Amino acid sequence: EDQVTQSPEALRLQEGESSSLNCSYTVSGLRGLFWYRQDPGKGPEFLFTLYSAGEEKEKERLKATLTKKESFLHITAPKPEDSATYLCAVQARGYQKVTFGIGTKLQVIP
Amino acid sequence: NAGVTQTPKFQVLKTGQSMTLQCAQDMNHNSMYWYRQDPGMGLRLIYYSASEGTTDKGEVPNGYNVSRLNKREFSLRLESAAPSQTSVYFCASSLTGRDGNTIYFGEGSWLTVV
Protein backbone atom coordinates (compact mmCIF):
# COMPACT_ATOMS: atom_id res chain seq x y z
CA GLU A 1 0.00 0.00 0.00
CA ASP A 2 1.22 3.48 -0.86
CA GLN A 3 2.49 5.52 2.09
CA VAL A 4 3.49 9.13 2.56
CA THR A 5 5.23 10.41 5.70
CA GLN A 6 5.94 14.09 6.15
CA SER A 7 8.36 15.63 8.62
CA PRO A 8 8.48 17.62 10.70
CA GLU A 9 4.82 17.86 11.69
CA ALA A 10 5.31 21.52 12.55
CA LEU A 11 8.07 24.01 11.84
CA ARG A 12 8.56 27.50 13.14
CA LEU A 13 10.99 29.78 11.30
CA GLN A 14 12.12 33.34 11.62
CA GLU A 15 11.53 35.45 8.54
CA GLY A 16 14.50 34.92 6.21
CA GLU A 17 15.54 31.62 7.84
CA SER A 18 15.71 29.01 5.06
CA SER A 19 14.75 25.39 5.71
CA SER A 20 13.42 22.20 4.11
CA LEU A 21 10.35 20.04 4.53
CA ASN A 22 10.64 16.31 3.97
CA CYS A 23 8.27 13.87 2.29
CA SER A 24 9.20 10.17 2.41
CA TYR A 25 7.15 7.84 0.28
CA THR A 26 6.69 4.23 -0.71
CA VAL A 27 4.80 3.48 -3.89
CA SER A 28 4.77 0.65 -6.39
CA GLY A 29 6.03 2.66 -9.34
CA LEU A 30 5.74 6.41 -9.07
CA ARG A 31 3.50 8.15 -11.55
CA GLY A 32 3.68 11.55 -9.88
CA LEU A 33 4.51 13.28 -6.61
CA PHE A 34 2.53 16.40 -5.76
CA TRP A 35 3.05 19.31 -3.37
CA TYR A 36 0.17 21.45 -2.16
CA ARG A 37 -0.19 24.44 0.14
CA GLN A 38 -3.23 24.68 2.40
CA ASP A 39 -4.25 27.80 4.28
CA PRO A 40 -6.62 27.57 7.28
CA GLY A 41 -10.22 27.24 6.16
CA LYS A 42 -9.27 26.73 2.51
CA GLY A 43 -8.82 23.88 0.08
CA PRO A 44 -5.34 22.63 -0.89
CA GLU A 45 -3.68 24.77 -3.56
CA PHE A 46 -1.51 23.00 -6.12
CA LEU A 47 2.19 23.90 -6.14
CA PHE A 48 4.23 21.28 -8.04
CA THR A 49 4.17 17.90 -9.73
CA LEU A 50 7.39 15.87 -9.95
CA TYR A 51 7.60 12.76 -12.11
CA SER A 52 11.08 11.25 -11.84
CA ALA A 53 14.12 11.17 -9.56
CA GLY A 54 16.42 14.11 -10.08
CA GLU A 55 13.65 16.44 -11.17
CA GLU A 56 13.44 19.90 -9.60
CA LYS A 57 10.81 22.64 -9.84
CA GLU A 58 10.80 26.19 -8.49
CA LYS A 59 8.21 28.82 -7.75
CA GLU A 60 9.18 32.05 -6.04
CA ARG A 61 10.81 31.05 -2.72
CA LEU A 62 9.89 27.36 -3.06
CA LYS A 63 11.91 24.62 -4.70
CA ALA A 64 10.81 20.98 -4.82
CA THR A 65 13.23 18.11 -5.44
CA LEU A 66 12.70 14.38 -5.87
CA THR A 67 14.72 11.23 -5.21
CA LYS A 68 13.60 7.61 -5.44
CA LYS A 69 12.46 7.57 -1.82
CA GLU A 70 11.77 11.15 -0.79
CA SER A 71 11.01 14.67 -1.85
CA PHE A 72 12.08 17.93 -0.28
CA LEU A 73 10.37 21.29 -0.35
CA HIS A 74 13.06 23.91 0.17
CA ILE A 75 11.94 27.32 1.36
CA THR A 76 14.46 30.10 0.80
CA ALA A 77 14.24 33.29 2.86
CA PRO A 78 10.63 32.67 3.88
CA LYS A 79 8.16 35.46 4.57
CA PRO A 80 5.18 35.44 6.97
CA GLU A 81 2.84 34.91 4.01
CA ASP A 82 4.48 31.52 3.43
CA SER A 83 2.88 30.32 6.66
CA ALA A 84 0.56 27.41 5.79
CA THR A 85 0.32 23.64 5.91
CA TYR A 86 2.24 21.96 3.09
CA LEU A 87 0.91 18.64 1.84
CA CYS A 88 2.73 15.96 -0.13
CA ALA A 89 0.95 13.29 -2.16
CA VAL A 90 1.87 10.41 -4.46
CA GLN A 91 0.17 8.54 -7.25
CA ALA A 92 1.20 5.07 -8.40
CA ARG A 93 1.38 4.06 -12.04
CA GLY A 94 -1.81 2.49 -13.28
CA TYR A 95 -3.92 3.79 -10.43
CA GLN A 96 -6.28 6.72 -10.07
CA LYS A 97 -5.87 7.07 -6.34
CA VAL A 98 -3.62 9.78 -4.88
CA THR A 99 -2.33 9.20 -1.33
CA PHE A 100 -1.73 12.24 0.86
CA GLY A 101 0.53 12.82 3.82
CA ILE A 102 -0.75 14.57 6.95
CA GLY A 103 1.27 17.69 6.17
CA THR A 104 3.82 20.02 7.73
CA LYS A 105 2.46 23.13 9.41
CA LEU A 106 4.86 25.99 8.73
CA GLN A 107 4.83 29.20 10.74
CA VAL A 108 7.08 32.08 9.69
CA ILE A 109 7.60 34.69 12.39
CA PRO A 110 8.28 38.32 11.36
CA ASN B 1 -12.41 31.02 -13.88
CA ALA B 2 -14.20 29.47 -10.88
CA GLY B 3 -12.39 26.08 -10.91
CA VAL B 4 -14.09 23.69 -8.47
CA THR B 5 -17.17 25.00 -6.69
CA GLN B 6 -18.87 23.15 -3.86
CA THR B 7 -21.96 23.90 -1.79
CA PRO B 8 -22.90 24.35 0.95
CA LYS B 9 -19.85 25.71 2.76
CA PHE B 10 -21.25 25.01 6.22
CA GLN B 11 -23.95 22.60 7.39
CA VAL B 12 -25.15 21.26 10.71
CA LEU B 13 -27.14 18.04 10.64
CA LYS B 14 -28.86 15.96 13.26
CA THR B 15 -27.99 12.27 13.52
CA GLY B 16 -30.04 10.34 11.00
CA GLN B 17 -30.72 13.26 8.67
CA SER B 18 -29.72 13.12 5.04
CA MET B 19 -28.06 15.69 2.84
CA THR B 20 -26.28 16.13 -0.46
CA LEU B 21 -23.08 18.05 -1.08
CA GLN B 22 -22.95 19.53 -4.56
CA CYS B 23 -19.82 20.01 -6.65
CA ALA B 24 -19.20 21.44 -10.10
CA GLN B 25 -16.02 22.09 -12.08
CA ASP B 26 -15.55 24.27 -15.13
CA MET B 27 -12.10 23.05 -16.22
CA ASN B 28 -13.37 20.31 -18.56
CA HIS B 29 -11.73 17.69 -16.35
CA ASN B 30 -12.69 14.05 -16.80
CA SER B 31 -12.04 12.86 -13.23
CA MET B 32 -13.73 14.05 -10.05
CA TYR B 33 -13.23 13.14 -6.41
CA TRP B 34 -14.64 13.51 -2.92
CA TYR B 35 -12.21 13.62 0.00
CA ARG B 36 -12.68 14.13 3.71
CA GLN B 37 -10.06 15.75 5.94
CA ASP B 38 -9.84 15.06 9.66
CA PRO B 39 -7.22 16.24 12.17
CA GLY B 40 -4.26 13.86 12.25
CA MET B 41 -5.67 11.74 9.41
CA GLY B 42 -4.90 13.75 6.32
CA LEU B 43 -7.02 13.73 3.20
CA ARG B 44 -8.82 10.44 2.62
CA LEU B 45 -10.59 9.50 -0.58
CA ILE B 46 -14.30 8.69 -0.24
CA TYR B 47 -15.31 8.11 -3.87
CA TYR B 48 -14.04 9.08 -7.26
CA SER B 49 -15.29 9.16 -10.82
CA ALA B 50 -12.72 8.58 -13.53
CA SER B 51 -15.12 9.64 -16.25
CA GLU B 52 -18.74 10.54 -16.82
CA GLY B 53 -20.92 7.53 -16.03
CA THR B 54 -18.45 5.74 -13.75
CA THR B 55 -17.87 5.86 -10.00
CA ASP B 56 -15.56 3.87 -7.71
CA LYS B 57 -15.04 3.51 -3.99
CA GLY B 58 -12.06 5.06 -2.29
CA GLU B 59 -10.63 4.39 1.16
CA VAL B 60 -13.63 5.37 3.28
CA PRO B 61 -16.88 4.92 1.27
CA ASN B 62 -19.15 3.54 3.99
CA GLY B 63 -22.13 5.78 4.74
CA TYR B 64 -21.82 7.73 1.48
CA ASN B 65 -23.19 7.59 -2.03
CA VAL B 66 -22.20 9.58 -5.09
CA SER B 67 -23.67 10.57 -8.42
CA ARG B 68 -21.75 11.78 -11.46
CA LEU B 69 -24.57 13.80 -12.94
CA ASN B 70 -22.64 14.89 -16.03
CA LYS B 71 -19.05 15.80 -16.88
CA ARG B 72 -19.19 18.93 -14.72
CA GLU B 73 -21.06 17.78 -11.62
CA PHE B 74 -20.35 15.19 -8.92
CA SER B 75 -22.51 15.02 -5.79
CA LEU B 76 -21.95 13.30 -2.45
CA ARG B 77 -24.92 12.08 -0.42
CA LEU B 78 -25.11 11.16 3.24
CA GLU B 79 -28.23 9.02 3.60
CA SER B 80 -28.29 8.82 7.41
CA ALA B 81 -25.72 11.12 8.96
CA ALA B 82 -23.65 9.96 11.94
CA PRO B 83 -21.42 11.97 14.29
CA SER B 84 -18.41 10.13 12.81
CA GLN B 85 -19.13 11.93 9.54
CA THR B 86 -18.38 15.30 11.11
CA SER B 87 -15.54 16.48 8.92
CA VAL B 88 -14.40 18.85 6.22
CA TYR B 89 -15.29 17.60 2.75
CA PHE B 90 -13.39 18.56 -0.37
CA CYS B 91 -14.45 18.04 -3.92
CA ALA B 92 -11.68 17.90 -6.50
CA SER B 93 -11.11 17.31 -10.18
CA SER B 94 -8.29 16.38 -12.53
CA LEU B 95 -7.49 15.83 -16.16
CA THR B 96 -6.09 12.32 -16.31
CA GLY B 97 -3.24 12.01 -18.70
CA ARG B 98 -0.20 9.89 -19.46
CA ASP B 99 1.98 11.85 -17.06
CA GLY B 100 -0.25 11.65 -14.04
CA ASN B 101 -3.13 13.78 -12.98
CA THR B 102 -2.80 16.91 -10.89
CA ILE B 103 -5.82 17.28 -8.63
CA TYR B 104 -7.43 20.68 -8.10
CA PHE B 105 -9.54 21.21 -5.00
CA GLY B 106 -12.61 23.20 -4.06
CA GLU B 107 -12.79 25.39 -0.99
CA GLY B 108 -14.36 22.78 1.28
CA SER B 109 -17.64 22.06 3.04
CA TRP B 110 -17.67 21.98 6.84
CA LEU B 111 -20.18 19.42 8.09
CA THR B 112 -21.13 18.92 11.72
CA VAL B 113 -23.40 16.05 12.77
CA VAL B 114 -24.90 16.41 16.24
CSV table of C-alpha atoms in Angstrom, one decimal:
chain,number,residue,atom,x,y,z
A,1,GLU,CA,0.0,0.0,0.0
A,2,ASP,CA,1.2,3.5,-0.9
A,3,GLN,CA,2.5,5.5,2.1
A,4,VAL,CA,3.5,9.1,2.6
A,5,THR,CA,5.2,10.4,5.7
A,6,GLN,CA,5.9,14.1,6.2
A,7,SER,CA,8.4,15.6,8.6
A,8,PRO,CA,8.5,17.6,10.7
A,9,GLU,CA,4.8,17.9,11.7
A,10,ALA,CA,5.3,21.5,12.6
A,11,LEU,CA,8.1,24.0,11.8
A,12,ARG,CA,8.6,27.5,13.1
A,13,LEU,CA,11.0,29.8,11.3
A,14,GLN,CA,12.1,33.3,11.6
A,15,GLU,CA,11.5,35.4,8.5
A,16,GLY,CA,14.5,34.9,6.2
A,17,GLU,CA,15.5,31.6,7.8
A,18,SER,CA,15.7,29.0,5.1
A,19,SER,CA,14.8,25.4,5.7
A,20,SER,CA,13.4,22.2,4.1
A,21,LEU,CA,10.4,20.0,4.5
A,22,ASN,CA,10.6,16.3,4.0
A,23,CYS,CA,8.3,13.9,2.3
A,24,SER,CA,9.2,10.2,2.4
A,25,TYR,CA,7.2,7.8,0.3
A,26,THR,CA,6.7,4.2,-0.7
A,27,VAL,CA,4.8,3.5,-3.9
A,28,SER,CA,4.8,0.7,-6.4
A,29,GLY,CA,6.0,2.7,-9.3
A,30,LEU,CA,5.7,6.4,-9.1
A,31,ARG,CA,3.5,8.1,-11.6
A,32,GLY,CA,3.7,11.6,-9.9
A,33,LEU,CA,4.5,13.3,-6.6
A,34,PHE,CA,2.5,16.4,-5.8
A,35,TRP,CA,3.0,19.3,-3.4
A,36,TYR,CA,0.2,21.4,-2.2
A,37,ARG,CA,-0.2,24.4,0.1
A,38,GLN,CA,-3.2,24.7,2.4
A,39,ASP,CA,-4.2,27.8,4.3
A,40,PRO,CA,-6.6,27.6,7.3
A,41,GLY,CA,-10.2,27.2,6.2
A,42,LYS,CA,-9.3,26.7,2.5
A,43,GLY,CA,-8.8,23.9,0.1
A,44,PRO,CA,-5.3,22.6,-0.9
A,45,GLU,CA,-3.7,24.8,-3.6
A,46,PHE,CA,-1.5,23.0,-6.1
A,47,LEU,CA,2.2,23.9,-6.1
A,48,PHE,CA,4.2,21.3,-8.0
A,49,THR,CA,4.2,17.9,-9.7
A,50,LEU,CA,7.4,15.9,-10.0
A,51,TYR,CA,7.6,12.8,-12.1
A,52,SER,CA,11.1,11.3,-11.8
A,53,ALA,CA,14.1,11.2,-9.6
A,54,GLY,CA,16.4,14.1,-10.1
A,55,GLU,CA,13.7,16.4,-11.2
A,56,GLU,CA,13.4,19.9,-9.6
A,57,LYS,CA,10.8,22.6,-9.8
A,58,GLU,CA,10.8,26.2,-8.5
A,59,LYS,CA,8.2,28.8,-7.8
A,60,GLU,CA,9.2,32.1,-6.0
A,61,ARG,CA,10.8,31.1,-2.7
A,62,LEU,CA,9.9,27.4,-3.1
A,63,LYS,CA,11.9,24.6,-4.7
A,64,ALA,CA,10.8,21.0,-4.8
A,65,THR,CA,13.2,18.1,-5.4
A,66,LEU,CA,12.7,14.4,-5.9
A,67,THR,CA,14.7,11.2,-5.2
A,68,LYS,CA,13.6,7.6,-5.4
A,69,LYS,CA,12.5,7.6,-1.8
A,70,GLU,CA,11.8,11.1,-0.8
A,71,SER,CA,11.0,14.7,-1.8
A,72,PHE,CA,12.1,17.9,-0.3
A,73,LEU,CA,10.4,21.3,-0.4
A,74,HIS,CA,13.1,23.9,0.2
A,75,ILE,CA,11.9,27.3,1.4
A,76,THR,CA,14.5,30.1,0.8
A,77,ALA,CA,14.2,33.3,2.9
A,78,PRO,CA,10.6,32.7,3.9
A,79,LYS,CA,8.2,35.5,4.6
A,80,PRO,CA,5.2,35.4,7.0
A,81,GLU,CA,2.8,34.9,4.0
A,82,ASP,CA,4.5,31.5,3.4
A,83,SER,CA,2.9,30.3,6.7
A,84,ALA,CA,0.6,27.4,5.8
A,85,THR,CA,0.3,23.6,5.9
A,86,TYR,CA,2.2,22.0,3.1
A,87,LEU,CA,0.9,18.6,1.8
A,88,CYS,CA,2.7,16.0,-0.1
A,89,ALA,CA,0.9,13.3,-2.2
A,90,VAL,CA,1.9,10.4,-4.5
A,91,GLN,CA,0.2,8.5,-7.3
A,92,ALA,CA,1.2,5.1,-8.4
A,93,ARG,CA,1.4,4.1,-12.0
A,94,GLY,CA,-1.8,2.5,-13.3
A,95,TYR,CA,-3.9,3.8,-10.4
A,96,GLN,CA,-6.3,6.7,-10.1
A,97,LYS,CA,-5.9,7.1,-6.3
A,98,VAL,CA,-3.6,9.8,-4.9
A,99,THR,CA,-2.3,9.2,-1.3
A,100,PHE,CA,-1.7,12.2,0.9
A,101,GLY,CA,0.5,12.8,3.8
A,102,ILE,CA,-0.7,14.6,6.9
A,103,GLY,CA,1.3,17.7,6.2
A,104,THR,CA,3.8,20.0,7.7
A,105,LYS,CA,2.5,23.1,9.4
A,106,LEU,CA,4.9,26.0,8.7
A,107,GLN,CA,4.8,29.2,10.7
A,108,VAL,CA,7.1,32.1,9.7
A,109,ILE,CA,7.6,34.7,12.4
A,110,PRO,CA,8.3,38.3,11.4
B,1,ASN,CA,-12.4,31.0,-13.9
B,2,ALA,CA,-14.2,29.5,-10.9
B,3,GLY,CA,-12.4,26.1,-10.9
B,4,VAL,CA,-14.1,23.7,-8.5
B,5,THR,CA,-17.2,25.0,-6.7
B,6,GLN,CA,-18.9,23.1,-3.9
B,7,THR,CA,-22.0,23.9,-1.8
B,8,PRO,CA,-22.9,24.3,1.0
B,9,LYS,CA,-19.8,25.7,2.8
B,10,PHE,CA,-21.2,25.0,6.2
B,11,GLN,CA,-24.0,22.6,7.4
B,12,VAL,CA,-25.2,21.3,10.7
B,13,LEU,CA,-27.1,18.0,10.6
B,14,LYS,CA,-28.9,16.0,13.3
B,15,THR,CA,-28.0,12.3,13.5
B,16,GLY,CA,-30.0,10.3,11.0
B,17,GLN,CA,-30.7,13.3,8.7
B,18,SER,CA,-29.7,13.1,5.0
B,19,MET,CA,-28.1,15.7,2.8
B,20,THR,CA,-26.3,16.1,-0.5
B,21,LEU,CA,-23.1,18.1,-1.1
B,22,GLN,CA,-22.9,19.5,-4.6
B,23,CYS,CA,-19.8,20.0,-6.7
B,24,ALA,CA,-19.2,21.4,-10.1
B,25,GLN,CA,-16.0,22.1,-12.1
B,26,ASP,CA,-15.5,24.3,-15.1
B,27,MET,CA,-12.1,23.1,-16.2
B,28,ASN,CA,-13.4,20.3,-18.6
B,29,HIS,CA,-11.7,17.7,-16.3
B,30,ASN,CA,-12.7,14.1,-16.8
B,31,SER,CA,-12.0,12.9,-13.2
B,32,MET,CA,-13.7,14.1,-10.0
B,33,TYR,CA,-13.2,13.1,-6.4
B,34,TRP,CA,-14.6,13.5,-2.9
B,35,TYR,CA,-12.2,13.6,0.0
B,36,ARG,CA,-12.7,14.1,3.7
B,37,GLN,CA,-10.1,15.7,5.9
B,38,ASP,CA,-9.8,15.1,9.7
B,39,PRO,CA,-7.2,16.2,12.2
B,40,GLY,CA,-4.3,13.9,12.2
B,41,MET,CA,-5.7,11.7,9.4
B,42,GLY,CA,-4.9,13.7,6.3
B,43,LEU,CA,-7.0,13.7,3.2
B,44,ARG,CA,-8.8,10.4,2.6
B,45,LEU,CA,-10.6,9.5,-0.6
B,46,ILE,CA,-14.3,8.7,-0.2
B,47,TYR,CA,-15.3,8.1,-3.9
B,48,TYR,CA,-14.0,9.1,-7.3
B,49,SER,CA,-15.3,9.2,-10.8
B,50,ALA,CA,-12.7,8.6,-13.5
B,51,SER,CA,-15.1,9.6,-16.2
B,52,GLU,CA,-18.7,10.5,-16.8
B,53,GLY,CA,-20.9,7.5,-16.0
B,54,THR,CA,-18.4,5.7,-13.8
B,55,THR,CA,-17.9,5.9,-10.0
B,56,ASP,CA,-15.6,3.9,-7.7
B,57,LYS,CA,-15.0,3.5,-4.0
B,58,GLY,CA,-12.1,5.1,-2.3
B,59,GLU,CA,-10.6,4.4,1.2
B,60,VAL,CA,-13.6,5.4,3.3
B,61,PRO,CA,-16.9,4.9,1.3
B,62,ASN,CA,-19.1,3.5,4.0
B,63,GLY,CA,-22.1,5.8,4.7
B,64,TYR,CA,-21.8,7.7,1.5
B,65,ASN,CA,-23.2,7.6,-2.0
B,66,VAL,CA,-22.2,9.6,-5.1
B,67,SER,CA,-23.7,10.6,-8.4
B,68,ARG,CA,-21.8,11.8,-11.5
B,69,LEU,CA,-24.6,13.8,-12.9
B,70,ASN,CA,-22.6,14.9,-16.0
B,71,LYS,CA,-19.0,15.8,-16.9
B,72,ARG,CA,-19.2,18.9,-14.7
B,73,GLU,CA,-21.1,17.8,-11.6
B,74,PHE,CA,-20.3,15.2,-8.9
B,75,SER,CA,-22.5,15.0,-5.8
B,76,LEU,CA,-22.0,13.3,-2.4
B,77,ARG,CA,-24.9,12.1,-0.4
B,78,LEU,CA,-25.1,11.2,3.2
B,79,GLU,CA,-28.2,9.0,3.6
B,80,SER,CA,-28.3,8.8,7.4
B,81,ALA,CA,-25.7,11.1,9.0
B,82,ALA,CA,-23.7,10.0,11.9
B,83,PRO,CA,-21.4,12.0,14.3
B,84,SER,CA,-18.4,10.1,12.8
B,85,GLN,CA,-19.1,11.9,9.5
B,86,THR,CA,-18.4,15.3,11.1
B,87,SER,CA,-15.5,16.5,8.9
B,88,VAL,CA,-14.4,18.9,6.2
B,89,TYR,CA,-15.3,17.6,2.8
B,90,PHE,CA,-13.4,18.6,-0.4
B,91,CYS,CA,-14.5,18.0,-3.9
B,92,ALA,CA,-11.7,17.9,-6.5
B,93,SER,CA,-11.1,17.3,-10.2
B,94,SER,CA,-8.3,16.4,-12.5
B,95,LEU,CA,-7.5,15.8,-16.2
B,96,THR,CA,-6.1,12.3,-16.3
B,97,GLY,CA,-3.2,12.0,-18.7
B,98,ARG,CA,-0.2,9.9,-19.5
B,99,ASP,CA,2.0,11.9,-17.1
B,100,GLY,CA,-0.3,11.6,-14.0
B,101,ASN,CA,-3.1,13.8,-13.0
B,102,THR,CA,-2.8,16.9,-10.9
B,103,ILE,CA,-5.8,17.3,-8.6
B,104,TYR,CA,-7.4,20.7,-8.1
B,105,PHE,CA,-9.5,21.2,-5.0
B,106,GLY,CA,-12.6,23.2,-4.1
B,107,GLU,CA,-12.8,25.4,-1.0
B,108,GLY,CA,-14.4,22.8,1.3
B,109,SER,CA,-17.6,22.1,3.0
B,110,TRP,CA,-17.7,22.0,6.8
B,111,LEU,CA,-20.2,19.4,8.1
B,112,THR,CA,-21.1,18.9,11.7
B,113,VAL,CA,-23.4,16.0,12.8
B,114,VAL,CA,-24.9,16.4,16.2
